[in-house]
mmCIF file of C-alpha atoms in Angstrom:
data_model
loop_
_atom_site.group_PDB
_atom_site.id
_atom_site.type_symbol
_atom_site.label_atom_id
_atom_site.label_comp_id
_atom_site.label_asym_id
_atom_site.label_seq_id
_atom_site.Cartn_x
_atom_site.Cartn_y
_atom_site.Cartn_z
ATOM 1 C CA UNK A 1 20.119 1.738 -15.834
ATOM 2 C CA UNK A 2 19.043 -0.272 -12.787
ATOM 3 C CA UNK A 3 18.993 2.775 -10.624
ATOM 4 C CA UNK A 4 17.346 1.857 -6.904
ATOM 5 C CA UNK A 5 16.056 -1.804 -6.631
ATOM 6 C CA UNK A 6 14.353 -3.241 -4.320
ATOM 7 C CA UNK A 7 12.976 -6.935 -3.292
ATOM 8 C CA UNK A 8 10.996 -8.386 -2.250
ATOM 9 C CA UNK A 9 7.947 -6.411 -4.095
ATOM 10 C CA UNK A 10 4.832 -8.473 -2.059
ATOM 11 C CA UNK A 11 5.825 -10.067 1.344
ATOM 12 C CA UNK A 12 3.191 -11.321 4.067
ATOM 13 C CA UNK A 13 4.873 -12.074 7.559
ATOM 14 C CA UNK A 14 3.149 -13.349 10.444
ATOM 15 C CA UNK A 15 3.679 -11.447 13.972
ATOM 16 C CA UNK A 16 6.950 -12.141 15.708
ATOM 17 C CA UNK A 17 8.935 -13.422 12.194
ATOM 18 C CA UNK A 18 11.591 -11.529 11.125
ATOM 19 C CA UNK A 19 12.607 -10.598 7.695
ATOM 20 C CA UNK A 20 15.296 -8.176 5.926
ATOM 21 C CA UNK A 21 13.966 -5.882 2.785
ATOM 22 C CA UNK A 22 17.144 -5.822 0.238
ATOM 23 C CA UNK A 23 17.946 -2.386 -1.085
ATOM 24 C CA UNK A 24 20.569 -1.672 -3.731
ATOM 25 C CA UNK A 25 21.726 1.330 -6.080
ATOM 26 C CA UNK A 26 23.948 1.764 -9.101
ATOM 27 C CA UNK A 27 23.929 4.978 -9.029
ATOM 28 C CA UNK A 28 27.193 5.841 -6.878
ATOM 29 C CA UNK A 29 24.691 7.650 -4.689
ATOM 30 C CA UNK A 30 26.148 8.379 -1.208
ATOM 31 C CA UNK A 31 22.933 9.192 0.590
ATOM 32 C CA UNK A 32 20.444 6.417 0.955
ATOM 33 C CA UNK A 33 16.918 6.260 2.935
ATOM 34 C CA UNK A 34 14.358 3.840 3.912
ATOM 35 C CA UNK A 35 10.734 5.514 3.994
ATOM 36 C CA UNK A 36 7.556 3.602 4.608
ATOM 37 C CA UNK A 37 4.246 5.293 3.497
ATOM 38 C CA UNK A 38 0.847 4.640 5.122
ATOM 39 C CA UNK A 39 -2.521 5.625 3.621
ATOM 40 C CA UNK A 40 -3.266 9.312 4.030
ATOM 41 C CA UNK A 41 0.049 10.218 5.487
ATOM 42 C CA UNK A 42 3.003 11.506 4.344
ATOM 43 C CA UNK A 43 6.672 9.279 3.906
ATOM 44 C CA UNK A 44 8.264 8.605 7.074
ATOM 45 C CA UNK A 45 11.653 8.401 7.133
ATOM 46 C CA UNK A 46 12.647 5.251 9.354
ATOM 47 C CA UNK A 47 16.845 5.539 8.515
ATOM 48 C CA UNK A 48 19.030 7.158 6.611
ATOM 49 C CA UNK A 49 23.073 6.776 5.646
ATOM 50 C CA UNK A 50 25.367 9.017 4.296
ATOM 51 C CA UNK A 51 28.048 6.833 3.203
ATOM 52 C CA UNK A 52 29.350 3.475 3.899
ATOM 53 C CA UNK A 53 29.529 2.213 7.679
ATOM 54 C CA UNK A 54 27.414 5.455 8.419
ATOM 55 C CA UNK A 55 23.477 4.964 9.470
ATOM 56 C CA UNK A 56 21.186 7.404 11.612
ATOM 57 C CA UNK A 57 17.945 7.370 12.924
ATOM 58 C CA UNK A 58 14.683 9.125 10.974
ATOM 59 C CA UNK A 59 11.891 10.017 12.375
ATOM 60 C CA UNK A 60 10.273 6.469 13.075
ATOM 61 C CA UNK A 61 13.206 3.954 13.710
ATOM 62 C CA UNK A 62 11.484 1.752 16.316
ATOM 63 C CA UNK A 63 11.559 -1.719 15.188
ATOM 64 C CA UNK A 64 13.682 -1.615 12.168
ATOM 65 C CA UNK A 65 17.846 -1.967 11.996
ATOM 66 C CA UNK A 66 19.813 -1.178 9.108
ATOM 67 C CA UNK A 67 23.426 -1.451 8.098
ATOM 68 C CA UNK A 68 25.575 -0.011 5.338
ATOM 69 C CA UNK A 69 28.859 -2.132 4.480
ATOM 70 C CA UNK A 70 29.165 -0.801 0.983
ATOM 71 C CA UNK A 71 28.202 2.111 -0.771
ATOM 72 C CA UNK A 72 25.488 -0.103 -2.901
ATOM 73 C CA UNK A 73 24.080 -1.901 -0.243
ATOM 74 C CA UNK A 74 21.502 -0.887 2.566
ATOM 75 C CA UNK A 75 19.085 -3.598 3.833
ATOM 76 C CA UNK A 76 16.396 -2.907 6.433
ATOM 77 C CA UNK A 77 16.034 -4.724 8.823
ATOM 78 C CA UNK A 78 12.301 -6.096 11.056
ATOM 79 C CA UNK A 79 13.249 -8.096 13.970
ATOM 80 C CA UNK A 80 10.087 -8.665 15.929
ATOM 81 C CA UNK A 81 7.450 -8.056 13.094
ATOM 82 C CA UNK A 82 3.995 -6.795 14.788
ATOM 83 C CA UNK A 83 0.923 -5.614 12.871
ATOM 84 C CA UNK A 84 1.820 -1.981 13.224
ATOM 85 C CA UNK A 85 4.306 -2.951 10.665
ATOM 86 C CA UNK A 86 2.215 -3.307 7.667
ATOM 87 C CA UNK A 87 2.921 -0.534 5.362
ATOM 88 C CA UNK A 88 4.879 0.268 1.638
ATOM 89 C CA UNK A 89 8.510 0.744 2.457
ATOM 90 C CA UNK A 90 10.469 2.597 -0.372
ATOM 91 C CA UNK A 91 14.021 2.987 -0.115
ATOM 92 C CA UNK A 92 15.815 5.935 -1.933
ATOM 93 C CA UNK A 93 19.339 7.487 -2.887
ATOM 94 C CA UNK A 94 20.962 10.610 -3.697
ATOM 95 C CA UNK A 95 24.067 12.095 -4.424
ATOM 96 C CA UNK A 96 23.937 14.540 -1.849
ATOM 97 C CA UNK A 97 21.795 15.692 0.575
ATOM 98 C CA UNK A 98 20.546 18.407 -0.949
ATOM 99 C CA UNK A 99 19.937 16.928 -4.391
ATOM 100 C CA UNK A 100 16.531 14.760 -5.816
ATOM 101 C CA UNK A 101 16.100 11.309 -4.145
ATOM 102 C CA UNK A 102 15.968 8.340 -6.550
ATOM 103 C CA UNK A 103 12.919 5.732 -5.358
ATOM 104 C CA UNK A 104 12.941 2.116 -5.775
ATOM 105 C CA UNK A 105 9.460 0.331 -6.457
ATOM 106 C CA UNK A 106 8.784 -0.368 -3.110
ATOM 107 C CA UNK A 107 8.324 -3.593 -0.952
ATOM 108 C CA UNK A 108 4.230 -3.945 0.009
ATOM 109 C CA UNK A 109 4.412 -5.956 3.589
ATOM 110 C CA UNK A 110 1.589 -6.982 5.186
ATOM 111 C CA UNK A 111 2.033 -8.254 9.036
ATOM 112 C CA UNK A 112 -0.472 -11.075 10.021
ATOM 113 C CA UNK B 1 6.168 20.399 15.102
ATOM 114 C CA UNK B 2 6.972 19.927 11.421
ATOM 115 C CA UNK B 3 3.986 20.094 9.093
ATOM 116 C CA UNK B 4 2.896 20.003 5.401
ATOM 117 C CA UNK B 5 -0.687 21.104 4.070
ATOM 118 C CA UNK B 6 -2.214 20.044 0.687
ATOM 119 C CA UNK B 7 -5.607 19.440 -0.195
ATOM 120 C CA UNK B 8 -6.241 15.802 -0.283
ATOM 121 C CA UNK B 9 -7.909 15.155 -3.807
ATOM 122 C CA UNK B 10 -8.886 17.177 -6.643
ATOM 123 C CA UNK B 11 -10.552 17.022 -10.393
ATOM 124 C CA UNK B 12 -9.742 18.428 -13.094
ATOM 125 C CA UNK B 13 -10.614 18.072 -17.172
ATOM 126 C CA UNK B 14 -8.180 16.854 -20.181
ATOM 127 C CA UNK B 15 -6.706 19.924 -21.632
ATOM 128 C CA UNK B 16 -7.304 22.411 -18.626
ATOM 129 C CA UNK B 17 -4.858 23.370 -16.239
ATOM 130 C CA UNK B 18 -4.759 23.371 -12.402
ATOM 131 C CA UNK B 19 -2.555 24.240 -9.612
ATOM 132 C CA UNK B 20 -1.838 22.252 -6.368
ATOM 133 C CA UNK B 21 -1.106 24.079 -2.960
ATOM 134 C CA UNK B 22 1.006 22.915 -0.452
ATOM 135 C CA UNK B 23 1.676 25.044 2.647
ATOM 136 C CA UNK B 24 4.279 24.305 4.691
ATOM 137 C CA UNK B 25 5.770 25.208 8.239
ATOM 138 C CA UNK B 26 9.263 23.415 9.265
ATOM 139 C CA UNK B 27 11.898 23.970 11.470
ATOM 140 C CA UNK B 28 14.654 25.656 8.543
ATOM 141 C CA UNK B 29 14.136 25.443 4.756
ATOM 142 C CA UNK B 30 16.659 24.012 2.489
ATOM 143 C CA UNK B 31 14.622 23.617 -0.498
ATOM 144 C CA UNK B 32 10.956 22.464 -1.638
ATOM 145 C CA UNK B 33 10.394 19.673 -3.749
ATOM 146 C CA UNK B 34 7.495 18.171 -5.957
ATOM 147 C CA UNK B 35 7.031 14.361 -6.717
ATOM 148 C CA UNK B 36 4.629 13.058 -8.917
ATOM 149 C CA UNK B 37 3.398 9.183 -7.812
ATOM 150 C CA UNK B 38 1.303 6.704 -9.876
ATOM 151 C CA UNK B 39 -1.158 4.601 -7.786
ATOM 152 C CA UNK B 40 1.200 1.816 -6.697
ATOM 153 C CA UNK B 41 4.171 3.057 -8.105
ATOM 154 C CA UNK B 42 7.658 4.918 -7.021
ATOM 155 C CA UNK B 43 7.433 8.670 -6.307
ATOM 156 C CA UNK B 44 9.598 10.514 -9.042
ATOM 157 C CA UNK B 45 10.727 13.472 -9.156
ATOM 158 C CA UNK B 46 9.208 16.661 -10.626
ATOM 159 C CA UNK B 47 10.566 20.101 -9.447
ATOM 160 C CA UNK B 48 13.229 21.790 -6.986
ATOM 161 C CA UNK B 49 12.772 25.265 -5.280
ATOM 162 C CA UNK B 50 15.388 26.862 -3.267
ATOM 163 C CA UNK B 51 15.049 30.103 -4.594
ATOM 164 C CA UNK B 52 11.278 32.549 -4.580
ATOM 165 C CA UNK B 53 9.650 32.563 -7.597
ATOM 166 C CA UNK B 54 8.589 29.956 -10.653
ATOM 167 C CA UNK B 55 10.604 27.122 -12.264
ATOM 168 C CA UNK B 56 9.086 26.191 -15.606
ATOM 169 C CA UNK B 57 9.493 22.689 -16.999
ATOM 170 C CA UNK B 58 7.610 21.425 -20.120
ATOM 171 C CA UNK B 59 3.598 21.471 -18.632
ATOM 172 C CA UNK B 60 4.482 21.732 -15.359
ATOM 173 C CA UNK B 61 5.501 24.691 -13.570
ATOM 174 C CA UNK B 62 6.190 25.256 -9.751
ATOM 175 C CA UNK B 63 6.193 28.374 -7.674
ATOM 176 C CA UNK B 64 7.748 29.036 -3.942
ATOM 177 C CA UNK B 65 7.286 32.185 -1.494
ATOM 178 C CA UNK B 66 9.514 31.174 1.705
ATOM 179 C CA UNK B 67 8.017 34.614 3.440
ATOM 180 C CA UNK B 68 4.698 33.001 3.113
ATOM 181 C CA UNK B 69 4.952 29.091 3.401
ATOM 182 C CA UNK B 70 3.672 28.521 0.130
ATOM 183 C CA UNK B 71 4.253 26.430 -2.657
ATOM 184 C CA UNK B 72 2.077 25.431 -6.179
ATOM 185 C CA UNK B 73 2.838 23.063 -8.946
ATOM 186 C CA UNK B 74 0.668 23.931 -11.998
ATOM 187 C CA UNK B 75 0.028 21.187 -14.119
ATOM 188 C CA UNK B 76 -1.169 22.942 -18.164
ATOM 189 C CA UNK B 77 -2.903 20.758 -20.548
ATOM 190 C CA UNK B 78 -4.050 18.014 -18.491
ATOM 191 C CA UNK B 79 -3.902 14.148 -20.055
ATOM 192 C CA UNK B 80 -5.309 11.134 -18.478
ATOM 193 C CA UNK B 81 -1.959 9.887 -17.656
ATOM 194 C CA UNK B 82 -1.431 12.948 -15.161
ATOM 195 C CA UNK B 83 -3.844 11.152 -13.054
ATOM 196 C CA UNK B 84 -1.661 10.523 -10.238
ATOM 197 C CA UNK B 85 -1.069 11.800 -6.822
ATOM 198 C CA UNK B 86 0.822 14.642 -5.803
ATOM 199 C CA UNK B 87 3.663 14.892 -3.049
ATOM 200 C CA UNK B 88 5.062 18.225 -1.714
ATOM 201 C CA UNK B 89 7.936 17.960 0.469
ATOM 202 C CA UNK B 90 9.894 20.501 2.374
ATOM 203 C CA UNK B 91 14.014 20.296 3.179
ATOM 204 C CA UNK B 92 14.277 21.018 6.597
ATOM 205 C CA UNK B 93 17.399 22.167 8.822
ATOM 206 C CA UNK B 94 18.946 18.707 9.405
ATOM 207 C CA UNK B 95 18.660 18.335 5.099
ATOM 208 C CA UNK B 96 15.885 15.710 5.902
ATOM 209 C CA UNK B 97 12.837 15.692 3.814
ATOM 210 C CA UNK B 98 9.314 16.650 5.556
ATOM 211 C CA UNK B 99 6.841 15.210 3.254
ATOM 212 C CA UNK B 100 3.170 15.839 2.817
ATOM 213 C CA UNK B 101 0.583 13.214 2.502
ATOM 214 C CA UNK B 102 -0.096 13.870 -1.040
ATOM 215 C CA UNK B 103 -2.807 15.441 -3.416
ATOM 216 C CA UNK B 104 -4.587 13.046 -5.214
ATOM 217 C CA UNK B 105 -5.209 14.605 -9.087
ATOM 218 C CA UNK B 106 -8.208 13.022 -10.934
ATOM 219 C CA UNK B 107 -8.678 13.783 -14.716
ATOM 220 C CA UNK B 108 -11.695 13.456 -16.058
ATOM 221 C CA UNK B 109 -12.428 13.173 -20.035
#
């Protein structure tokens, strides 16, 4: 089992470039999340979908996009990259909203 | 505002047992849960609480008083690969995860 996979695992992008973080589950999972986690702070939810063609807004969306066309499929999306960017971005998946969320192993993006 | 308390690092010895406290205060509960996350690795999951009271699994156990705010995951007969850090996170109103920034666990021979 695959279960939540992410890539790329190491990226380094300098200011302005843009770049899309792939995201995929085999899981079936309706729910699916993109996180990023800073040192000494909790995961912040950037967006979130509940189903294909469905995405909303987390707590810090600014600067990402997303899209859901299928139910496996949710890339995230960094237009404009600035230093403020720089983080570990884990996307996730769930059955339902209410049930444990599934992690990939995370894309480590440094902004330069 | 939204907001998760644990203690940022603690020690413990192989074999002994400690608990981890996570206080929480969030707008709606929907559930508490507890991941366990190896230093550059995934957060996976260890425990659910919905209900007051203790959930026993294996070595680890986890405990939630909604009245209070209060969670603990107790961790018995500690082995070097329980080094890890610690994530509490709270379900909130909307069914979005709050998440606290994590207990750091360091076991010591």
């Amino acid at each position: 089992n695959a279960g939540v996979t992410q890539t790329p695992k190491f990226r380094i992008l300098k200011i302005g470039q843009s770049m899309t973080l792939q995201c995929t589950q085999d899981m079936n999972h309706n729910y699916m999340y993109w996180y990023r986690q800073d040192p000494g702070m909790g995961l912040k939810l950037i967006y979130y979908s509940v189903g294909a063609g469905i995405t909303d807004k987390g707590e810090v969306p600014n600067g990402y996009n997303v899209s859901r066309s299928t139910t496996e499929d949710f890339p995230l999306r960094l237009e404009l990259a600035a230093p403020s960017q720089t983080s570990v971005y884990f996307c996730a998946s769930s059955g339902t909203d209410s049930q444990p969320q599934h992690f990939g192993d995370g894309t480590r993006l440094s902004i330069l | 505002g939204q907001n998760i308390d644990q203690p940022t690092e603690m020690t413990a010895t192989e074999g002994a047992i400690v608990q981890i406290n996570c206080t929480y205060q969030t707008s709606g509960f929907n559930g508490l849960f507890w991941y366990q996350q190896h230093a550059g690795e995934a957060p996976t999951f260890l425990s659910y609480n919905v209900l007051d009271g203790l959930e026993e699994k294996g070595r680890f156990s986890s405990f939630l008083s909604r009245s209070k705010g209060y969670s603990y995951l107790l961790l018995k007969e500690l082995q070097m690969k329980d080094s890890a850090s610690y994530l509490c996170a709270v379900m909130d109103s909307n069914y979005q995860l709050i998440w606290g920034a994590g207990t750091k666990l360091i076991i010591k021979p």
